[in-house]
PDB file of N, H, CA, C and O in Angstrom:
ATOM      1  N   MET A   1       5.252 -18.047 -17.308  1.00  0.00           N
ATOM      2  CA  MET A   1       6.469 -17.539 -16.650  1.00  0.00           C
ATOM      3  C   MET A   1       7.202 -16.540 -17.541  1.00  0.00           C
ATOM      4  O   MET A   1       8.363 -16.218 -17.286  1.00  0.00           O
ATOM      5  N   ALA A   2       6.534 -16.050 -18.582  1.00  0.00           N
ATOM      6  H   ALA A   2       5.591 -16.312 -18.789  1.00  0.00           H
ATOM      7  CA  ALA A   2       7.187 -15.109 -19.490  1.00  0.00           C
ATOM      8  C   ALA A   2       7.018 -13.666 -19.024  1.00  0.00           C
ATOM      9  O   ALA A   2       7.441 -12.734 -19.708  1.00  0.00           O
ATOM     10  N   GLU A   3       6.404 -13.490 -17.868  1.00  0.00           N
ATOM     11  H   GLU A   3       6.061 -14.247 -17.313  1.00  0.00           H
ATOM     12  CA  GLU A   3       6.164 -12.127 -17.398  1.00  0.00           C
ATOM     13  C   GLU A   3       7.449 -11.501 -16.866  1.00  0.00           C
ATOM     14  O   GLU A   3       8.242 -12.146 -16.179  1.00  0.00           O
ATOM     15  N   THR A   4       7.628 -10.246 -17.199  1.00  0.00           N
ATOM     16  H   THR A   4       6.984  -9.722 -17.756  1.00  0.00           H
ATOM     17  CA  THR A   4       8.790  -9.537 -16.674  1.00  0.00           C
ATOM     18  C   THR A   4       8.451  -8.973 -15.301  1.00  0.00           C
ATOM     19  O   THR A   4       7.293  -8.973 -14.884  1.00  0.00           O
ATOM     20  N   ARG A   5       9.463  -8.500 -14.617  1.00  0.00           N
ATOM     21  H   ARG A   5      10.404  -8.500 -14.956  1.00  0.00           H
ATOM     22  CA  ARG A   5       9.233  -7.900 -13.299  1.00  0.00           C
ATOM     23  C   ARG A   5       8.290  -6.700 -13.424  1.00  0.00           C
ATOM     24  O   ARG A   5       7.482  -6.447 -12.530  1.00  0.00           O
ATOM     25  N   ARG A   6       8.394  -5.969 -14.526  1.00  0.00           N
ATOM     26  H   ARG A   6       9.051  -6.175 -15.252  1.00  0.00           H
ATOM     27  CA  ARG A   6       7.544  -4.789 -14.706  1.00  0.00           C
ATOM     28  C   ARG A   6       6.072  -5.212 -14.815  1.00  0.00           C
ATOM     29  O   ARG A   6       5.183  -4.549 -14.282  1.00  0.00           O
ATOM     30  N   ASP A   7       5.836  -6.329 -15.514  1.00  0.00           N
ATOM     31  H   ASP A   7       6.558  -6.868 -15.947  1.00  0.00           H
ATOM     32  CA  ASP A   7       4.458  -6.816 -15.633  1.00  0.00           C
ATOM     33  C   ASP A   7       3.892  -7.138 -14.255  1.00  0.00           C
ATOM     34  O   ASP A   7       2.766  -6.764 -13.929  1.00  0.00           O
ATOM     35  N   LEU A   8       4.685  -7.834 -13.457  1.00  0.00           N
ATOM     36  H   LEU A   8       5.600  -8.138 -13.722  1.00  0.00           H
ATOM     37  CA  LEU A   8       4.215  -8.205 -12.116  1.00  0.00           C
ATOM     38  C   LEU A   8       3.974  -6.962 -11.275  1.00  0.00           C
ATOM     39  O   LEU A   8       2.958  -6.866 -10.585  1.00  0.00           O
ATOM     40  N   GLU A   9       4.899  -6.008 -11.325  1.00  0.00           N
ATOM     41  H   GLU A   9       5.724  -6.086 -11.885  1.00  0.00           H
ATOM     42  CA  GLU A   9       4.731  -4.774 -10.536  1.00  0.00           C
ATOM     43  C   GLU A   9       3.490  -4.018 -10.996  1.00  0.00           C
ATOM     44  O   GLU A   9       2.742  -3.478 -10.181  1.00  0.00           O
ATOM     45  N   GLY A  10       3.279  -3.985 -12.307  1.00  0.00           N
ATOM     46  H   GLY A  10       3.887  -4.423 -12.969  1.00  0.00           H
ATOM     47  CA  GLY A  10       2.103  -3.293 -12.833  1.00  0.00           C
ATOM     48  C   GLY A  10       0.817  -3.914 -12.320  1.00  0.00           C
ATOM     49  O   GLY A  10      -0.118  -3.207 -11.944  1.00  0.00           O
ATOM     50  N   ARG A  11       0.773  -5.255 -12.306  1.00  0.00           N
ATOM     51  H   ARG A  11       1.533  -5.830 -12.612  1.00  0.00           H
ATOM     52  CA  ARG A  11      -0.446  -5.911 -11.844  1.00  0.00           C
ATOM     53  C   ARG A  11      -0.637  -5.690 -10.340  1.00  0.00           C
ATOM     54  O   ARG A  11      -1.760  -5.508  -9.870  1.00  0.00           O
ATOM     55  N   LEU A  12       0.464  -5.708  -9.596  1.00  0.00           N
ATOM     56  H   LEU A  12       1.377  -5.855  -9.978  1.00  0.00           H
ATOM     57  CA  LEU A  12       0.363  -5.445  -8.156  1.00  0.00           C
ATOM     58  C   LEU A  12      -0.181  -4.040  -7.917  1.00  0.00           C
ATOM     59  O   LEU A  12      -1.015  -3.827  -7.037  1.00  0.00           O
ATOM     60  N   LYS A  13       0.296  -3.096  -8.704  1.00  0.00           N
ATOM     61  H   LYS A  13       0.973  -3.270  -9.419  1.00  0.00           H
ATOM     62  CA  LYS A  13      -0.152  -1.707  -8.540  1.00  0.00           C
ATOM     63  C   LYS A  13      -1.647  -1.599  -8.838  1.00  0.00           C
ATOM     64  O   LYS A  13      -2.377  -0.902  -8.134  1.00  0.00           O
ATOM     65  N   LEU A  14      -2.099  -2.298  -9.895  1.00  0.00           N
ATOM     66  H   LEU A  14      -1.506  -2.863 -10.467  1.00  0.00           H
ATOM     67  CA  LEU A  14      -3.520  -2.262 -10.236  1.00  0.00           C
ATOM     68  C   LEU A  14      -4.351  -2.855  -9.105  1.00  0.00           C
ATOM     69  O   LEU A  14      -5.384  -2.302  -8.731  1.00  0.00           O
ATOM     70  N   MET A  15      -3.896  -3.986  -8.562  1.00  0.00           N
ATOM     71  H   MET A  15      -3.056  -4.436  -8.866  1.00  0.00           H
ATOM     72  CA  MET A  15      -4.630  -4.612  -7.460  1.00  0.00           C
ATOM     73  C   MET A  15      -4.696  -3.666  -6.271  1.00  0.00           C
ATOM     74  O   MET A  15      -5.739  -3.529  -5.630  1.00  0.00           O
ATOM     75  N   ARG A  16      -3.570  -3.011  -5.979  1.00  0.00           N
ATOM     76  H   ARG A  16      -2.723  -3.122  -6.500  1.00  0.00           H
ATOM     77  CA  ARG A  16      -3.527  -2.092  -4.841  1.00  0.00           C
ATOM     78  C   ARG A  16      -4.461  -0.904  -5.083  1.00  0.00           C
ATOM     79  O   ARG A  16      -5.145  -0.447  -4.167  1.00  0.00           O
ATOM     80  N   GLN A  17      -4.483  -0.407  -6.330  1.00  0.00           N
ATOM     81  H   GLN A  17      -3.927  -0.778  -7.074  1.00  0.00           H
ATOM     82  CA  GLN A  17      -5.349   0.740  -6.632  1.00  0.00           C
ATOM     83  C   GLN A  17      -6.811   0.379  -6.407  1.00  0.00           C
ATOM     84  O   GLN A  17      -7.586   1.197  -5.911  1.00  0.00           O
ATOM     85  N   LYS A  18      -7.197  -0.866  -6.775  1.00  0.00           N
ATOM     86  H   LYS A  18      -6.568  -1.531  -7.178  1.00  0.00           H
ATOM     87  CA  LYS A  18      -8.585  -1.273  -6.578  1.00  0.00           C
ATOM     88  C   LYS A  18      -8.915  -1.316  -5.092  1.00  0.00           C
ATOM     89  O   LYS A  18     -10.015  -0.941  -4.687  1.00  0.00           O
ATOM     90  N   GLN A  19      -7.970  -1.770  -4.284  1.00  0.00           N
ATOM     91  H   GLN A  19      -7.077  -2.074  -4.613  1.00  0.00           H
ATOM     92  CA  GLN A  19      -8.208  -1.846  -2.841  1.00  0.00           C
ATOM     93  C   GLN A  19      -8.164  -0.448  -2.222  1.00  0.00           C
ATOM     94  O   GLN A  19      -8.994  -0.104  -1.380  1.00  0.00           O
ATOM     95  N   ASN A  20      -7.187   0.348  -2.649  1.00  0.00           N
ATOM     96  H   ASN A  20      -6.512   0.069  -3.332  1.00  0.00           H
ATOM     97  CA  ASN A  20      -6.992   1.674  -2.047  1.00  0.00           C
ATOM     98  C   ASN A  20      -6.572   2.649  -3.146  1.00  0.00           C
ATOM     99  O   ASN A  20      -5.394   2.707  -3.498  1.00  0.00           O
ATOM    100  N   PRO A  21      -7.522   3.417  -3.696  1.00  0.00           N
ATOM    101  CA  PRO A  21      -7.201   4.327  -4.806  1.00  0.00           C
ATOM    102  C   PRO A  21      -6.112   5.339  -4.474  1.00  0.00           C
ATOM    103  O   PRO A  21      -5.485   5.886  -5.381  1.00  0.00           O
ATOM    104  N   ARG A  22      -5.878   5.595  -3.197  1.00  0.00           N
ATOM    105  H   ARG A  22      -6.387   5.150  -2.461  1.00  0.00           H
ATOM    106  CA  ARG A  22      -4.867   6.591  -2.820  1.00  0.00           C
ATOM    107  C   ARG A  22      -3.483   5.978  -2.644  1.00  0.00           C
ATOM    108  O   ARG A  22      -2.516   6.698  -2.397  1.00  0.00           O
ATOM    109  N   ALA A  23      -3.378   4.660  -2.766  1.00  0.00           N
ATOM    110  H   ALA A  23      -4.164   4.075  -2.966  1.00  0.00           H
ATOM    111  CA  ALA A  23      -2.099   3.992  -2.502  1.00  0.00           C
ATOM    112  C   ALA A  23      -0.998   4.563  -3.384  1.00  0.00           C
ATOM    113  O   ALA A  23       0.112   4.809  -2.912  1.00  0.00           O
ATOM    114  N   GLU A  24      -1.300   4.777  -4.676  1.00  0.00           N
ATOM    115  H   GLU A  24      -2.201   4.576  -5.060  1.00  0.00           H
ATOM    116  CA  GLU A  24      -0.253   5.262  -5.582  1.00  0.00           C
ATOM    117  C   GLU A  24       0.214   6.657  -5.169  1.00  0.00           C
ATOM    118  O   GLU A  24       1.411   6.943  -5.185  1.00  0.00           O
ATOM    119  N   LEU A  25      -0.723   7.517  -4.804  1.00  0.00           N
ATOM    120  H   LEU A  25      -1.695   7.285  -4.791  1.00  0.00           H
ATOM    121  CA  LEU A  25      -0.342   8.868  -4.387  1.00  0.00           C
ATOM    122  C   LEU A  25       0.545   8.803  -3.152  1.00  0.00           C
ATOM    123  O   LEU A  25       1.560   9.493  -3.069  1.00  0.00           O
ATOM    124  N   GLU A  26       0.154   7.965  -2.189  1.00  0.00           N
ATOM    125  H   GLU A  26      -0.671   7.403  -2.256  1.00  0.00           H
ATOM    126  CA  GLU A  26       0.956   7.858  -0.973  1.00  0.00           C
ATOM    127  C   GLU A  26       2.344   7.329  -1.304  1.00  0.00           C
ATOM    128  O   GLU A  26       3.338   7.782  -0.736  1.00  0.00           O
ATOM    129  N   GLU A  27       2.412   6.356  -2.235  1.00  0.00           N
ATOM    130  H   GLU A  27       1.604   5.988  -2.696  1.00  0.00           H
ATOM    131  CA  GLU A  27       3.714   5.809  -2.608  1.00  0.00           C
ATOM    132  C   GLU A  27       4.593   6.916  -3.185  1.00  0.00           C
ATOM    133  O   GLU A  27       5.771   7.016  -2.843  1.00  0.00           O
ATOM    134  N   GLU A  28       4.027   7.740  -4.051  1.00  0.00           N
ATOM    135  H   GLU A  28       3.070   7.659  -4.328  1.00  0.00           H
ATOM    136  CA  GLU A  28       4.814   8.815  -4.658  1.00  0.00           C
ATOM    137  C   GLU A  28       5.302   9.784  -3.585  1.00  0.00           C
ATOM    138  O   GLU A  28       6.444  10.241  -3.626  1.00  0.00           O
ATOM    139  N   ASP A  29       4.433  10.096  -2.626  1.00  0.00           N
ATOM    140  H   ASP A  29       3.505   9.724  -2.592  1.00  0.00           H
ATOM    141  CA  ASP A  29       4.845  11.006  -1.555  1.00  0.00           C
ATOM    142  C   ASP A  29       6.032  10.425  -0.802  1.00  0.00           C
ATOM    143  O   ASP A  29       6.992  11.136  -0.506  1.00  0.00           O
ATOM    144  N   VAL A  30       5.968   9.131  -0.490  1.00  0.00           N
ATOM    145  H   VAL A  30       5.188   8.554  -0.730  1.00  0.00           H
ATOM    146  CA  VAL A  30       7.061   8.490   0.247  1.00  0.00           C
ATOM    147  C   VAL A  30       8.343   8.545  -0.581  1.00  0.00           C
ATOM    148  O   VAL A  30       9.422   8.803  -0.048  1.00  0.00           O
ATOM    149  N   THR A  31       8.217   8.300  -1.893  1.00  0.00           N
ATOM    150  H   THR A  31       7.341   8.091  -2.326  1.00  0.00           H
ATOM    151  CA  THR A  31       9.411   8.293  -2.747  1.00  0.00           C
ATOM    152  C   THR A  31      10.058   9.670  -2.786  1.00  0.00           C
ATOM    153  O   THR A  31      11.274   9.789  -2.635  1.00  0.00           O
ATOM    154  N   THR A  32       9.262  10.701  -2.985  1.00  0.00           N
ATOM    155  H   THR A  32       8.274  10.605  -3.108  1.00  0.00           H
ATOM    156  CA  THR A  32       9.836  12.047  -3.060  1.00  0.00           C
ATOM    157  C   THR A  32      10.397  12.448  -1.708  1.00  0.00           C
ATOM    158  O   THR A  32      11.415  13.137  -1.640  1.00  0.00           O
ATOM    159  N   ALA A  33       9.745  12.025  -0.627  1.00  0.00           N
ATOM    160  H   ALA A  33       8.918  11.465  -0.682  1.00  0.00           H
ATOM    161  CA  ALA A  33      10.233  12.379   0.711  1.00  0.00           C
ATOM    162  C   ALA A  33      11.595  11.724   0.952  1.00  0.00           C
ATOM    163  O   ALA A  33      12.519  12.372   1.444  1.00  0.00           O
ATOM    164  N   SER A  34      11.715  10.446   0.606  1.00  0.00           N
ATOM    165  H   SER A  34      10.965   9.920   0.206  1.00  0.00           H
ATOM    166  CA  SER A  34      12.998   9.767   0.842  1.00  0.00           C
ATOM    167  C   SER A  34      14.090  10.375  -0.033  1.00  0.00           C
ATOM    168  O   SER A  34      15.251  10.434   0.374  1.00  0.00           O
ATOM    169  N   LYS A  35      13.724  10.829  -1.233  1.00  0.00           N
ATOM    170  H   LYS A  35      12.782  10.782  -1.563  1.00  0.00           H
ATOM    171  CA  LYS A  35      14.721  11.480  -2.091  1.00  0.00           C
ATOM    172  C   LYS A  35      15.225  12.751  -1.416  1.00  0.00           C
ATOM    173  O   LYS A  35      16.415  13.063  -1.462  1.00  0.00           O
ATOM    174  N   GLY A  36      14.310  13.474  -0.794  1.00  0.00           N
ATOM    175  H   GLY A  36      13.343  13.221  -0.757  1.00  0.00           H
ATOM    176  CA  GLY A  36      14.704  14.719  -0.141  1.00  0.00           C
ATOM    177  C   GLY A  36      15.637  14.463   1.040  1.00  0.00           C
ATOM    178  O   GLY A  36      16.508  15.283   1.332  1.00  0.00           O
ATOM    179  N   PHE A  37      15.458  13.335   1.715  1.00  0.00           N
ATOM    180  H   PHE A  37      14.751  12.669   1.478  1.00  0.00           H
ATOM    181  CA  PHE A  37      16.284  13.055   2.890  1.00  0.00           C
ATOM    182  C   PHE A  37      17.672  12.579   2.506  1.00  0.00           C
ATOM    183  O   PHE A  37      18.645  12.869   3.202  1.00  0.00           O
ATOM    184  N   SER A  38      17.772  11.843   1.391  1.00  0.00           N
ATOM    185  H   SER A  38      16.981  11.607   0.826  1.00  0.00           H
ATOM    186  CA  SER A  38      19.085  11.261   1.047  1.00  0.00           C
ATOM    187  C   SER A  38      20.051  12.310   0.510  1.00  0.00           C
ATOM    188  O   SER A  38      21.190  11.986   0.176  1.00  0.00           O
TER     189      SER A  38
END
């Protein structure tokens, strides 16, 4: 239980990348798009 939130997020991202290598790129696109709208 010594894992920080960043550790958990990092592992989730790695798992997602293995399932879908483009997931990170799509996430970045969504983030930049929402920044543009706000």
